[in-house]
Coordinates of C-alpha atoms in Angstrom, one line a residue:
M1 CA -16.1 -4.7 28.6
K2 CA -12.6 -3.2 29.3
K3 CA -11.6 0.0 27.3
L4 CA -8.7 -1.5 25.6
E5 CA -11.2 -4.5 24.1
R6 CA -13.5 -1.7 23.1
N7 CA -10.6 0.3 21.3
R8 CA -9.7 -3.1 19.5
I9 CA -13.1 -3.4 18.2
V10 CA -13.0 0.1 17.1
F11 CA -9.9 -0.5 15.0
F12 CA -11.1 -3.7 13.5
A13 CA -14.3 -2.1 12.7
L14 CA -12.4 0.9 10.5
I15 CA -10.1 -2.2 9.1
A16 CA -13.3 -3.8 7.8
A17 CA -14.3 -0.7 6.6
W18 CA -11.2 -0.2 4.8
F19 CA -11.6 -3.5 3.4
V20 CA -15.2 -3.2 2.2
I21 CA -14.8 0.4 0.6
N22 CA -11.9 -0.9 -1.5
F23 CA -13.9 -4.2 -2.3
V24 CA -16.8 -2.2 -3.4
Q25 CA -14.5 0.3 -5.5
A26 CA -12.6 -2.7 -6.9
A27 CA -15.8 -4.2 -8.1
V28 CA -17.3 -1.0 -9.9
T29 CA -14.3 1.1 -11.3
L30 CA -13.1 0.6 -14.7
A31 CA -9.8 -1.3 -15.2
Y32 CA -6.6 1.0 -15.2
E33 CA -4.7 0.4 -18.4
D34 CA -2.0 -1.1 -16.6
E35 CA -3.9 -3.5 -14.9
G36 CA -4.7 -5.4 -18.2
Y37 CA -1.2 -5.9 -18.8
Y38 CA -0.5 -7.4 -15.8
E39 CA -3.7 -9.7 -16.0
V40 CA -1.9 -11.2 -19.4
Y41 CA 1.3 -11.7 -17.1
A42 CA -1.2 -13.7 -15.1
Q43 CA -2.0 -15.9 -17.9
N44 CA 1.4 -16.6 -18.9
L45 CA 2.8 -17.1 -15.7
D46 CA 6.8 -17.0 -15.6
W47 CA 9.5 -16.2 -13.2
G48 CA 9.7 -12.9 -14.8
Y49 CA 8.6 -10.5 -17.4
Y50 CA 10.0 -7.5 -19.3
D51 CA 9.1 -4.5 -17.1
H52 CA 8.7 -6.4 -13.7
P53 CA 9.4 -9.3 -11.3
P54 CA 6.2 -11.6 -11.1
M55 CA 4.8 -10.9 -8.1
V56 CA 1.7 -9.2 -9.5
A57 CA 1.1 -11.8 -11.8
L58 CA 0.7 -14.2 -9.2
M59 CA -1.6 -12.0 -7.1
I60 CA -3.9 -11.6 -10.2
A61 CA -3.6 -15.5 -11.0
A62 CA -4.5 -16.5 -7.2
G63 CA -7.5 -13.8 -7.2
H64 CA -9.1 -15.4 -10.5
L65 CA -9.0 -18.8 -8.4
F66 CA -11.8 -17.3 -6.2
L67 CA -13.7 -14.7 -8.4
G68 CA -13.4 -13.6 -11.9
G69 CA -13.7 -10.2 -14.0
T70 CA -12.1 -7.0 -12.9
I71 CA -12.9 -7.9 -9.0
G72 CA -10.9 -11.3 -9.1
M73 CA -8.2 -9.6 -10.8
R74 CA -8.0 -6.9 -7.9
L75 CA -9.1 -9.0 -5.1
F76 CA -5.5 -9.7 -3.5
A77 CA -4.6 -5.8 -4.0
V78 CA -7.7 -5.5 -1.7
I79 CA -6.7 -8.1 0.7
L80 CA -2.8 -6.9 0.8
S81 CA -3.9 -3.4 1.2
T82 CA -5.9 -3.9 4.4
L83 CA -3.4 -6.4 5.8
S84 CA -0.6 -3.3 5.3
C85 CA -2.8 -1.2 7.3
V86 CA -2.6 -3.8 10.3
V87 CA 1.1 -4.3 9.9
I88 CA 1.8 -0.4 9.9
W89 CA -0.2 0.0 13.1
K90 CA 1.9 -3.0 14.4
L91 CA 5.2 -1.1 13.5
I92 CA 3.7 2.2 15.3
G93 CA 3.7 0.2 18.5
D94 CA 1.0 2.5 20.6
K95 CA -0.1 -0.2 22.8
N96 CA -2.1 2.4 24.8
A97 CA -4.0 3.8 21.8
D98 CA -7.3 5.4 22.4
R99 CA -10.2 6.0 20.2
N100 CA -8.5 9.2 19.2
G101 CA -5.5 7.6 18.4
I102 CA -6.9 5.0 16.0
L103 CA -8.9 7.5 14.4
L104 CA -5.6 9.7 13.8
F105 CA -4.2 6.6 12.3
F106 CA -7.0 6.2 9.5
I107 CA -7.1 10.1 9.1
L108 CA -3.2 9.7 8.0
I109 CA -3.9 6.5 5.9
G110 CA -7.0 8.0 4.3
S111 CA -5.0 11.2 3.5
L112 CA -2.4 9.3 1.4
V113 CA -3.6 9.7 -2.2
M114 CA -1.7 6.6 -3.9
F115 CA -2.3 4.5 -1.0
N116 CA -6.0 5.0 -1.4
I117 CA -5.7 4.2 -5.2
Y118 CA -3.4 1.0 -4.7
G119 CA -6.1 0.1 -2.1
F120 CA -8.2 -1.3 -5.1
I121 CA -6.2 -1.4 -8.1
V122 CA -3.9 -4.3 -8.9
V123 CA -0.1 -3.0 -9.6
P124 CA 3.6 -4.2 -8.5
D125 CA 3.7 -1.5 -5.7
S126 CA 0.5 -3.2 -3.7
P127 CA 2.6 -6.3 -2.9
L128 CA 5.9 -4.3 -2.4
I129 CA 4.2 -2.1 0.2
F130 CA 2.9 -5.2 2.1
F131 CA 6.1 -7.2 2.1
S132 CA 8.2 -4.1 2.8
S133 CA 5.7 -3.5 6.2
L134 CA 6.5 -6.9 7.2
F135 CA 10.1 -6.9 6.5
L136 CA 10.2 -3.9 8.6
L137 CA 8.3 -5.7 11.4
A138 CA 10.7 -8.5 11.1
Y139 CA 13.7 -6.0 10.9
K140 CA 12.2 -4.4 14.5
N141 CA 12.1 -7.4 16.2
Y142 CA 15.8 -8.2 15.2
L143 CA 16.7 -4.8 16.6
D144 CA 14.9 -5.7 19.8
K145 CA 16.4 -9.5 19.7
P146 CA 18.8 -10.4 16.8
S147 CA 17.7 -14.0 16.5
W148 CA 18.2 -16.5 13.7
R149 CA 14.3 -16.6 13.3
S150 CA 13.9 -12.9 12.6
S151 CA 17.0 -12.8 10.0
L152 CA 15.8 -15.7 8.4
L153 CA 12.4 -14.1 8.1
M154 CA 13.9 -10.8 7.0
A155 CA 15.4 -13.0 4.2
F156 CA 12.3 -14.3 2.9
L157 CA 10.5 -11.1 3.0
A158 CA 13.4 -9.6 1.3
A159 CA 13.1 -11.7 -1.3
A160 CA 9.0 -11.5 -1.5
M161 CA 10.0 -7.6 -1.6
L162 CA 12.3 -8.1 -4.6
Y163 CA 9.6 -10.5 -6.3
S164 CA 7.3 -7.5 -6.1
K165 CA 9.4 -4.7 -7.7
Y166 CA 12.9 -3.9 -8.3
H167 CA 12.7 -0.6 -6.1
A168 CA 13.0 -3.0 -3.1
I169 CA 16.5 -2.8 -3.7
V170 CA 16.7 0.8 -3.0
L171 CA 14.7 0.2 0.3
L172 CA 16.9 -2.5 1.4
G173 CA 20.1 -0.7 0.7
L174 CA 18.7 2.0 2.8
V175 CA 18.1 -0.2 5.7
V176 CA 21.7 -1.4 5.5
L177 CA 22.7 2.0 5.2
S178 CA 21.3 3.4 8.6
N179 CA 22.2 0.3 10.6
L180 CA 25.9 -0.7 9.4
K181 CA 26.8 -2.2 12.5
M182 CA 24.7 -5.3 11.6
L183 CA 26.8 -6.1 9.0
K184 CA 29.2 -7.6 11.8
D185 CA 26.3 -10.3 12.3
I186 CA 26.9 -13.5 10.5
K187 CA 22.9 -13.9 10.6
I188 CA 22.6 -11.0 8.5
W189 CA 25.0 -12.4 5.8
T190 CA 23.4 -15.5 6.0
S191 CA 20.0 -13.7 5.6
F192 CA 21.4 -12.1 2.4
I193 CA 22.7 -15.5 1.0
V194 CA 19.0 -17.3 1.6
T195 CA 17.6 -13.9 -0.1
L196 CA 19.7 -14.5 -3.2
L197 CA 19.2 -18.2 -3.5
L198 CA 15.5 -17.2 -3.4
F199 CA 15.7 -14.8 -5.7
T200 CA 18.0 -17.0 -8.2
P201 CA 15.3 -18.4 -10.4
H202 CA 14.2 -14.8 -11.6
L203 CA 17.6 -14.0 -12.2
L204 CA 18.1 -17.1 -14.1
W205 CA 15.0 -16.0 -16.2
Q206 CA 16.9 -12.8 -16.8
F207 CA 19.9 -14.5 -17.9
D208 CA 17.9 -16.8 -20.3
H209 CA 16.1 -13.5 -21.8
D210 CA 19.8 -11.5 -22.1
F211 CA 18.7 -9.5 -19.1
P212 CA 15.7 -7.3 -20.4
S213 CA 14.5 -5.9 -17.4
F214 CA 17.9 -4.6 -16.1
K215 CA 18.9 -3.2 -19.6
Y216 CA 15.4 -1.5 -19.7
H217 CA 15.3 0.1 -16.2
L218 CA 19.1 0.8 -16.1
Y219 CA 19.6 2.6 -19.2
Q220 CA 17.1 2.2 -22.0
R221 CA 14.7 4.5 -20.6
S222 CA 17.0 7.1 -20.0
V223 CA 16.9 10.3 -21.8
D224 CA 18.8 13.8 -22.2
F225 CA 18.7 16.1 -19.1
S226 CA 15.9 18.4 -19.0
Y227 CA 15.0 20.9 -16.0
T228 CA 11.7 20.2 -15.9
Y229 CA 12.4 16.4 -14.6
P230 CA 13.9 17.6 -11.2
L231 CA 11.4 20.5 -11.1
E232 CA 8.1 18.8 -11.5
Y233 CA 9.3 15.9 -8.9
I234 CA 8.3 17.5 -5.4
P235 CA 4.8 18.7 -6.9
F236 CA 4.0 15.3 -7.9
Q237 CA 5.4 13.8 -4.5
L238 CA 2.5 16.2 -2.8
L239 CA 0.1 14.4 -5.1
V240 CA 1.5 11.2 -3.8
F241 CA 1.3 11.7 -0.1
G242 CA -1.4 14.4 0.1
P243 CA -0.1 18.0 0.3
T244 CA -0.8 18.8 3.7
T245 CA 0.4 15.4 4.9
F246 CA 3.6 16.0 2.9
G247 CA 3.9 19.0 4.5
A248 CA 3.4 17.5 8.1
L249 CA 6.1 14.8 7.0
I250 CA 8.6 17.8 6.3
Y251 CA 7.6 19.3 10.1
V252 CA 8.5 15.9 11.7
L253 CA 11.4 15.3 9.9
I254 CA 13.0 18.8 11.0
K255 CA 11.5 18.9 14.4
R256 CA 11.9 15.2 15.7
K257 CA 15.0 13.1 16.2
P258 CA 15.1 9.7 16.0
V259 CA 14.5 8.0 19.4
D260 CA 16.1 4.6 18.5
A261 CA 17.7 2.5 15.6
F262 CA 14.4 1.6 14.2
E263 CA 13.1 5.2 13.7
K264 CA 16.5 6.0 12.5
T265 CA 16.1 3.5 9.5
L266 CA 12.6 5.4 8.7
Y267 CA 14.5 8.4 8.6
F268 CA 16.9 6.7 6.2
I269 CA 14.1 5.2 4.1
T270 CA 12.0 8.5 3.7
I271 CA 14.7 10.8 3.1
G272 CA 16.7 8.5 1.0
F273 CA 14.1 7.0 -0.9
I274 CA 12.5 10.3 -2.1
G275 CA 16.1 11.9 -2.5
F276 CA 17.3 9.0 -4.5
F277 CA 14.5 9.3 -7.1
W278 CA 14.8 13.0 -7.3
I279 CA 18.5 12.4 -8.0
M280 CA 17.4 10.1 -10.9
T281 CA 15.5 12.6 -12.6
C282 CA 18.9 13.8 -14.0
R283 CA 18.4 10.6 -16.2
G284 CA 14.8 11.5 -17.1
H285 CA 11.3 11.5 -15.8
A286 CA 10.7 10.0 -12.5
E287 CA 7.4 8.4 -12.2
P288 CA 5.6 9.9 -9.0
H289 CA 4.2 6.6 -7.5
W290 CA 7.9 5.2 -7.3
T291 CA 8.1 6.5 -3.8
V292 CA 4.9 5.3 -2.4
V293 CA 6.5 2.7 -0.4
C294 CA 7.3 5.6 1.8
V295 CA 4.0 5.5 3.1
I296 CA 4.9 3.1 5.9
P297 CA 7.6 5.5 7.5
V298 CA 5.5 8.3 6.8
V299 CA 2.4 7.2 8.8
I300 CA 4.4 6.0 11.6
L301 CA 6.6 9.1 12.0
I302 CA 3.8 11.5 12.0
Y303 CA 1.6 9.7 14.5
R304 CA 4.4 9.0 17.1
H305 CA 5.2 12.8 17.0
C306 CA 1.6 13.5 17.4
L307 CA 1.7 11.9 20.7
Q308 CA 4.0 14.7 21.9
D309 CA 3.1 17.6 19.9
K310 CA -0.3 19.1 20.1
K311 CA 0.1 21.6 17.3
L312 CA 0.4 18.8 14.9
I313 CA -2.8 17.1 16.1
I314 CA -4.4 20.3 15.5
F315 CA -2.9 20.5 12.1
V316 CA -4.0 17.1 11.4
R317 CA -7.6 17.5 12.3
R318 CA -7.8 21.1 10.3
F319 CA -5.7 20.3 7.4
I320 CA -5.1 16.5 6.7
F321 CA -8.5 15.3 7.4
P322 CA -10.2 17.5 5.1
V323 CA -7.7 15.8 2.3
V324 CA -9.5 12.4 3.5
V325 CA -12.8 14.0 2.8
I326 CA -11.8 15.3 -0.8
V327 CA -10.2 11.8 -1.5
L328 CA -13.1 9.9 -0.5
I329 CA -15.4 12.3 -3.1
M330 CA -12.8 11.7 -5.5
R331 CA -13.0 7.9 -5.3
I332 CA -17.0 8.5 -5.7
L333 CA -16.6 10.2 -8.6
L334 CA -14.3 7.5 -10.1
C335 CA -16.8 4.8 -9.3
C336 CA -19.6 6.9 -11.1
T337 CA -18.3 8.7 -14.0
N338 CA -15.9 8.6 -16.6
A339 CA -14.0 11.8 -15.7
F340 CA -10.8 9.8 -15.0
E341 CA -10.3 8.4 -18.4
F342 CA -7.1 10.7 -18.9
I343 CA -5.3 9.1 -15.9
G344 CA -5.8 5.6 -17.4
F345 CA -9.3 4.5 -16.5
W346 CA -10.3 3.8 -20.2
K347 CA -13.8 3.2 -21.3
K348 CA -14.9 -0.2 -21.7
Q349 CA -17.2 0.9 -24.5
L350 CA -14.3 1.3 -26.7
Y351 CA -13.1 -2.6 -26.6
Y352 CA -16.8 -3.9 -27.4
G353 CA -17.0 -1.9 -30.2
I354 CA -13.9 -3.1 -31.6
E355 CA -14.9 -6.9 -30.8
K356 CA -18.1 -6.0 -32.6
V357 CA -16.5 -5.1 -35.9
A358 CA -13.8 -7.7 -35.7
E359 CA -16.5 -10.6 -35.2
G360 CA -14.2 -13.2 -33.8
R361 CA -10.9 -12.2 -35.5
P362 CA -7.8 -11.3 -33.6
V363 CA -7.3 -7.7 -33.1
I364 CA -3.9 -6.0 -33.9
F365 CA -3.2 -2.7 -32.0
R366 CA -0.1 -0.4 -32.5
A367 CA 2.5 0.5 -30.0
R368 CA 0.5 0.7 -27.0
F369 CA 0.6 -2.3 -24.8
Q370 CA -2.4 -1.3 -22.9
D371 CA -4.8 -1.7 -25.9
P372 CA -4.4 -5.3 -26.4
S373 CA -4.5 -6.1 -22.8
L374 CA -7.9 -4.3 -21.9
Y375 CA -9.3 -5.7 -25.2
M376 CA -8.5 -9.1 -23.9
H377 CA -9.6 -8.0 -20.3
Y378 CA -13.2 -6.9 -21.0
T379 CA -13.7 -9.5 -24.2
G380 CA -11.4 -12.4 -23.8
G381 CA -10.8 -12.0 -27.5
E382 CA -7.2 -12.5 -28.8
A383 CA -5.1 -9.6 -29.4
A384 CA -1.6 -8.4 -29.8
T385 CA 0.5 -5.0 -30.4
I386 CA 2.9 -4.3 -32.8
E387 CA 6.1 -1.9 -32.1
C388 CA 6.7 1.3 -33.3
Y389 CA 10.3 2.8 -33.7
D390 CA 9.7 5.4 -31.0
S391 CA 8.1 3.2 -28.7
H392 CA 9.9 1.2 -25.7
K393 CA 9.8 -2.6 -25.9
T394 CA 7.4 -4.8 -23.6
Q395 CA 6.7 -8.1 -22.5
Y396 CA 4.8 -8.3 -25.7
D397 CA 8.0 -8.2 -27.8
L398 CA 8.9 -11.4 -25.9
W399 CA 5.6 -13.1 -26.2
A400 CA 5.6 -12.4 -29.6
F401 CA 1.6 -13.0 -29.9
D402 CA 1.6 -11.0 -33.2
T403 CA 3.5 -13.8 -34.8
L404 CA 0.7 -16.5 -34.1
M405 CA -1.7 -14.4 -36.2
L406 CA 0.6 -14.4 -39.3
G407 CA -1.5 -15.4 -42.4
R408 CA -4.7 -15.0 -40.4
E409 CA -7.6 -12.8 -41.2
V410 CA -7.3 -10.2 -38.5
F411 CA -8.8 -6.5 -37.6
V412 CA -6.0 -4.1 -37.8
R413 CA -7.2 -1.4 -35.2
I414 CA -4.9 1.3 -37.0
K415 CA -5.9 4.4 -39.2
I416 CA -4.2 4.1 -42.5
D417 CA -5.0 7.1 -44.8
S418 CA -3.3 5.5 -47.9
L419 CA -5.5 2.6 -47.8
S420 CA -9.0 2.8 -49.9
P421 CA -12.1 3.7 -47.7
S422 CA -13.0 -0.1 -48.1
Q423 CA -10.0 -0.9 -46.5
S424 CA -9.4 1.5 -43.8
N425 CA -13.0 2.5 -42.2
D426 CA -14.3 5.0 -39.5
Y427 CA -16.5 3.3 -36.6
E428 CA -18.3 4.5 -34.0
F429 CA -20.1 2.4 -30.8
D430 CA -21.7 3.6 -28.0
G431 CA -20.2 7.0 -28.7
E432 CA -16.6 5.5 -29.0
K433 CA -14.9 6.2 -32.3
F434 CA -12.2 4.4 -33.8
S435 CA -10.5 3.4 -37.2
G436 CA -9.2 0.0 -38.7
F437 CA -9.5 -2.5 -41.5
I438 CA -9.9 -6.1 -42.0
T439 CA -6.8 -8.1 -43.9
K440 CA -7.6 -11.5 -45.2
N441 CA -3.6 -12.6 -44.6
F442 CA -1.9 -10.7 -42.2
Q443 CA 2.0 -9.9 -42.3
S444 CA 3.9 -7.2 -40.9
A445 CA 7.8 -5.8 -40.9
N446 CA 7.9 -6.3 -37.0
R447 CA 10.2 -9.0 -37.4
I448 CA 12.3 -7.8 -40.0
A449 CA 15.9 -6.6 -38.8
I450 CA 18.1 -4.4 -40.9
T451 CA 21.8 -3.7 -40.2
T452 CA 23.0 -0.8 -41.7
T453 CA 26.5 0.4 -42.9
P454 CA 26.5 3.9 -43.8
L455 CA 28.9 5.1 -46.9
Y456 CA 29.5 8.5 -45.7
Q457 CA 32.6 9.9 -44.1
Y458 CA 32.5 11.1 -40.7
G459 CA 32.1 15.0 -40.6
Q460 CA 30.6 15.1 -43.8
I461 CA 27.9 17.7 -44.5
F462 CA 24.7 16.9 -46.2
H463 CA 22.4 19.3 -47.7
K464 CA 18.9 19.2 -49.0
G465 CA 18.9 16.9 -52.2
D466 CA 22.1 15.3 -51.5
T467 CA 22.3 11.3 -51.7
V468 CA 22.8 9.4 -48.3
F469 CA 24.1 6.0 -49.7
A470 CA 24.4 2.8 -47.2
N471 CA 24.7 -1.0 -47.5
I472 CA 21.9 -2.7 -45.7
L473 CA 21.5 -6.3 -44.6
I474 CA 17.9 -7.1 -44.5
H475 CA 17.0 -10.2 -42.2
N476 CA 13.9 -12.1 -41.6
Q477 CA 13.6 -13.2 -38.0
L478 CA 10.9 -15.7 -38.6
S479 CA 10.5 -19.0 -40.1
T480 CA 7.4 -17.7 -42.4
P481 CA 8.0 -15.6 -45.8
I482 CA 7.5 -12.0 -46.1
D483 CA 5.7 -10.7 -49.2
F484 CA 6.9 -7.6 -50.0
H485 CA 4.3 -6.9 -52.5
H486 CA 1.3 -7.8 -50.3
E487 CA -2.3 -6.8 -51.5
D488 CA -2.8 -4.9 -48.0
L489 CA 0.5 -4.7 -45.9
P490 CA 3.4 -3.8 -48.3
I491 CA 7.0 -3.8 -47.1
E492 CA 8.9 -0.6 -47.9
V493 CA 12.4 0.3 -46.8
K494 CA 12.8 4.1 -45.9
A495 CA 15.2 6.5 -44.4
M496 CA 14.8 8.4 -41.3
F497 CA 16.3 11.6 -40.2
K498 CA 15.8 12.8 -36.7
D499 CA 17.1 14.8 -33.8
D500 CA 18.7 13.2 -30.8
E501 CA 16.2 14.1 -28.6
D502 CA 13.3 12.6 -30.3
K503 CA 11.4 15.8 -30.9
F504 CA 11.0 15.5 -34.7
D505 CA 11.8 12.9 -37.3
I506 CA 11.4 12.9 -41.0
V507 CA 10.9 9.6 -43.0
V508 CA 11.4 9.5 -46.7
D509 CA 11.5 6.7 -49.4
G510 CA 14.2 4.6 -49.9
F511 CA 15.7 3.6 -53.2
Y512 CA 16.9 -0.1 -53.8
D513 CA 16.6 -3.2 -55.7
D514 CA 13.4 -5.0 -55.7
I515 CA 12.7 -7.7 -53.1
D516 CA 9.5 -9.9 -53.9
T517 CA 9.8 -12.1 -51.2
L518 CA 12.0 -12.6 -48.0
R519 CA 12.0 -16.3 -47.1
G520 CA 12.0 -17.4 -43.4
Y521 CA 15.5 -16.7 -42.0
E522 CA 16.9 -15.3 -45.1
T523 CA 19.4 -12.6 -45.1
I524 CA 19.9 -10.6 -48.0
E525 CA 22.2 -7.5 -49.1
R526 CA 21.1 -4.5 -50.8
R527 CA 22.7 -0.8 -52.0
F528 CA 20.4 1.7 -50.2
Y529 CA 20.1 5.3 -50.8
A530 CA 17.9 8.4 -50.1
L531 CA 17.8 12.1 -50.9
V532 CA 18.2 14.3 -47.9
P533 CA 14.7 16.3 -47.3
D534 CA 14.1 19.5 -45.6
T535 CA 15.4 19.0 -42.3
S536 CA 15.3 22.4 -40.7
I537 CA 12.5 21.3 -38.3
L538 CA 14.9 19.4 -36.8
W539 CA 15.6 21.2 -33.4
N540 CA 18.6 19.9 -32.0
R541 CA 22.2 20.3 -33.6
H542 CA 22.9 16.5 -33.3
K543 CA 21.2 14.5 -35.8
T544 CA 20.9 10.8 -36.5
F545 CA 20.3 8.8 -39.8
A546 CA 18.4 5.2 -39.8
V547 CA 17.5 2.9 -42.3
V548 CA 14.0 1.7 -41.2
T549 CA 10.9 -0.7 -42.5
Y550 CA 7.4 0.5 -42.9
D551 CA 4.1 -1.8 -43.4
R552 CA 1.8 0.9 -43.7
M553 CA 0.8 0.0 -40.0
S554 CA 3.9 1.0 -38.3
I555 CA 7.5 2.3 -38.6
Y556 CA 9.9 -0.3 -37.4
N557 CA 13.8 0.0 -36.3
R558 CA 14.3 -3.5 -35.0
T559 CA 18.1 -3.2 -34.4
Q560 CA 18.0 0.3 -32.9
E561 CA 20.6 1.5 -35.1
Y562 CA 21.0 5.2 -35.4
F563 CA 24.0 7.0 -37.0
E564 CA 25.3 10.6 -36.6
I565 CA 25.0 12.5 -39.6
N566 CA 25.9 16.5 -40.3
L567 CA 23.1 18.5 -41.9
D568 CA 23.3 21.9 -42.9
E569 CA 21.7 24.1 -40.0
K570 CA 19.7 25.9 -43.1
N571 CA 19.0 22.7 -44.9
K572 CA 15.7 23.9 -46.7

């Protein structure tokens, strides 16, 4: 047997080992909290969703054609992770690699913390990494020979990237910036048009739903600047790539100069991606995993530089290989213990306990989209979530599953102190504690929209005990009537005072003419007033006032209207 063939066997043996390890891990590890949410995507296939494009839903739906349960949900994440390794190896292009080179490659792969995690859990980054690696392979072929075949292949893969995650826009933009000369090629412009046509169904879905994803990602999730966001960014990147691997990357970026146009693109992607999201910390927290697609250029650049820098190879053996061992130990612990509940691998006993108490009834959760998703994943039961004024909207707001439960007997998994013990109870199941109650005729204020017109002058200063007046329009967005004097879940209209940094808020009773029932799609007008409370705990100088609804389960501000109000700094 030739040496090259033996090395090929070693490579595919290690690839098979990677697949088996991830497959076993996917089968025995508890579901990550976001995975359940994406599984509900898959049960309601569409061209788009509030948070993400539809590729992750397609992956899960395809996996469930072959296997059920958690392993079916994760099946294609395992497959795509394995195939991504093969494509990245192809991108490295070391045709004379011996066993040491192959082991070097797998050490680098094994040291990438987030890539390990995405090898067995299903998230939008899984297909993004796979299709991005294929796109870069097609792009590399285009650089070698600018043919129609390679450019059209790039178009299809670019569309697949966009259907995976919107971050693909950044990567594609960096590829173009690294090689502006290709904009002179008609084939590239044709490729761009084809990509746009392939992505049109998703754009039409966005148009039909008033562009919820674009609004959310572009400005709704923005917050006031805080120095903690840019300062925490780099330490988090050390966790994404592994501290020593990230150190090796910095060394390579300083010592190595790009040898060709493809390596220049890899530099642009690495520096540009990490730099772009560091700049984005000016508008809020940047999730560490947003840069995970950079694992592709990171592995390629470090591997290639190792071929001509023995010091770097020694560094890999002494400092990066131990990280591989640590990551492996952490993965074993993740399989065997519940020690990682704090990062989102929730205990399924909680949802089994809720199922036992619900006894087949639908279950209502509050604010968190993960809870109903995991409940449905583990039990197959019916569940929904209602929003809260300070929680961001999710796909559940578009699905409106809670409206399917109106008038039905449901279990509300919410602690309500104001109800009697017979209505709000504490439960314990297999060590997991939770609270809730059963209502025979469910309703909520989740679909009541209040339009407010404040009746105070701009600049007017309010003190504790002063009265704030407003005219309000109360609109029922549903066809079903809402009982404001419901036995379990009566509706109240209240006033909220908060600072614009959302650190603190104060909710007080509102006064208005009594409302008995709000008929379907009815709008009624009321004069509303509230007394200014002690607002000294509100930190920020800029305070806001809002009229909100309350149904004992949650506080709602459907219209998201907040009005500036001047409160005395010593308002006690």
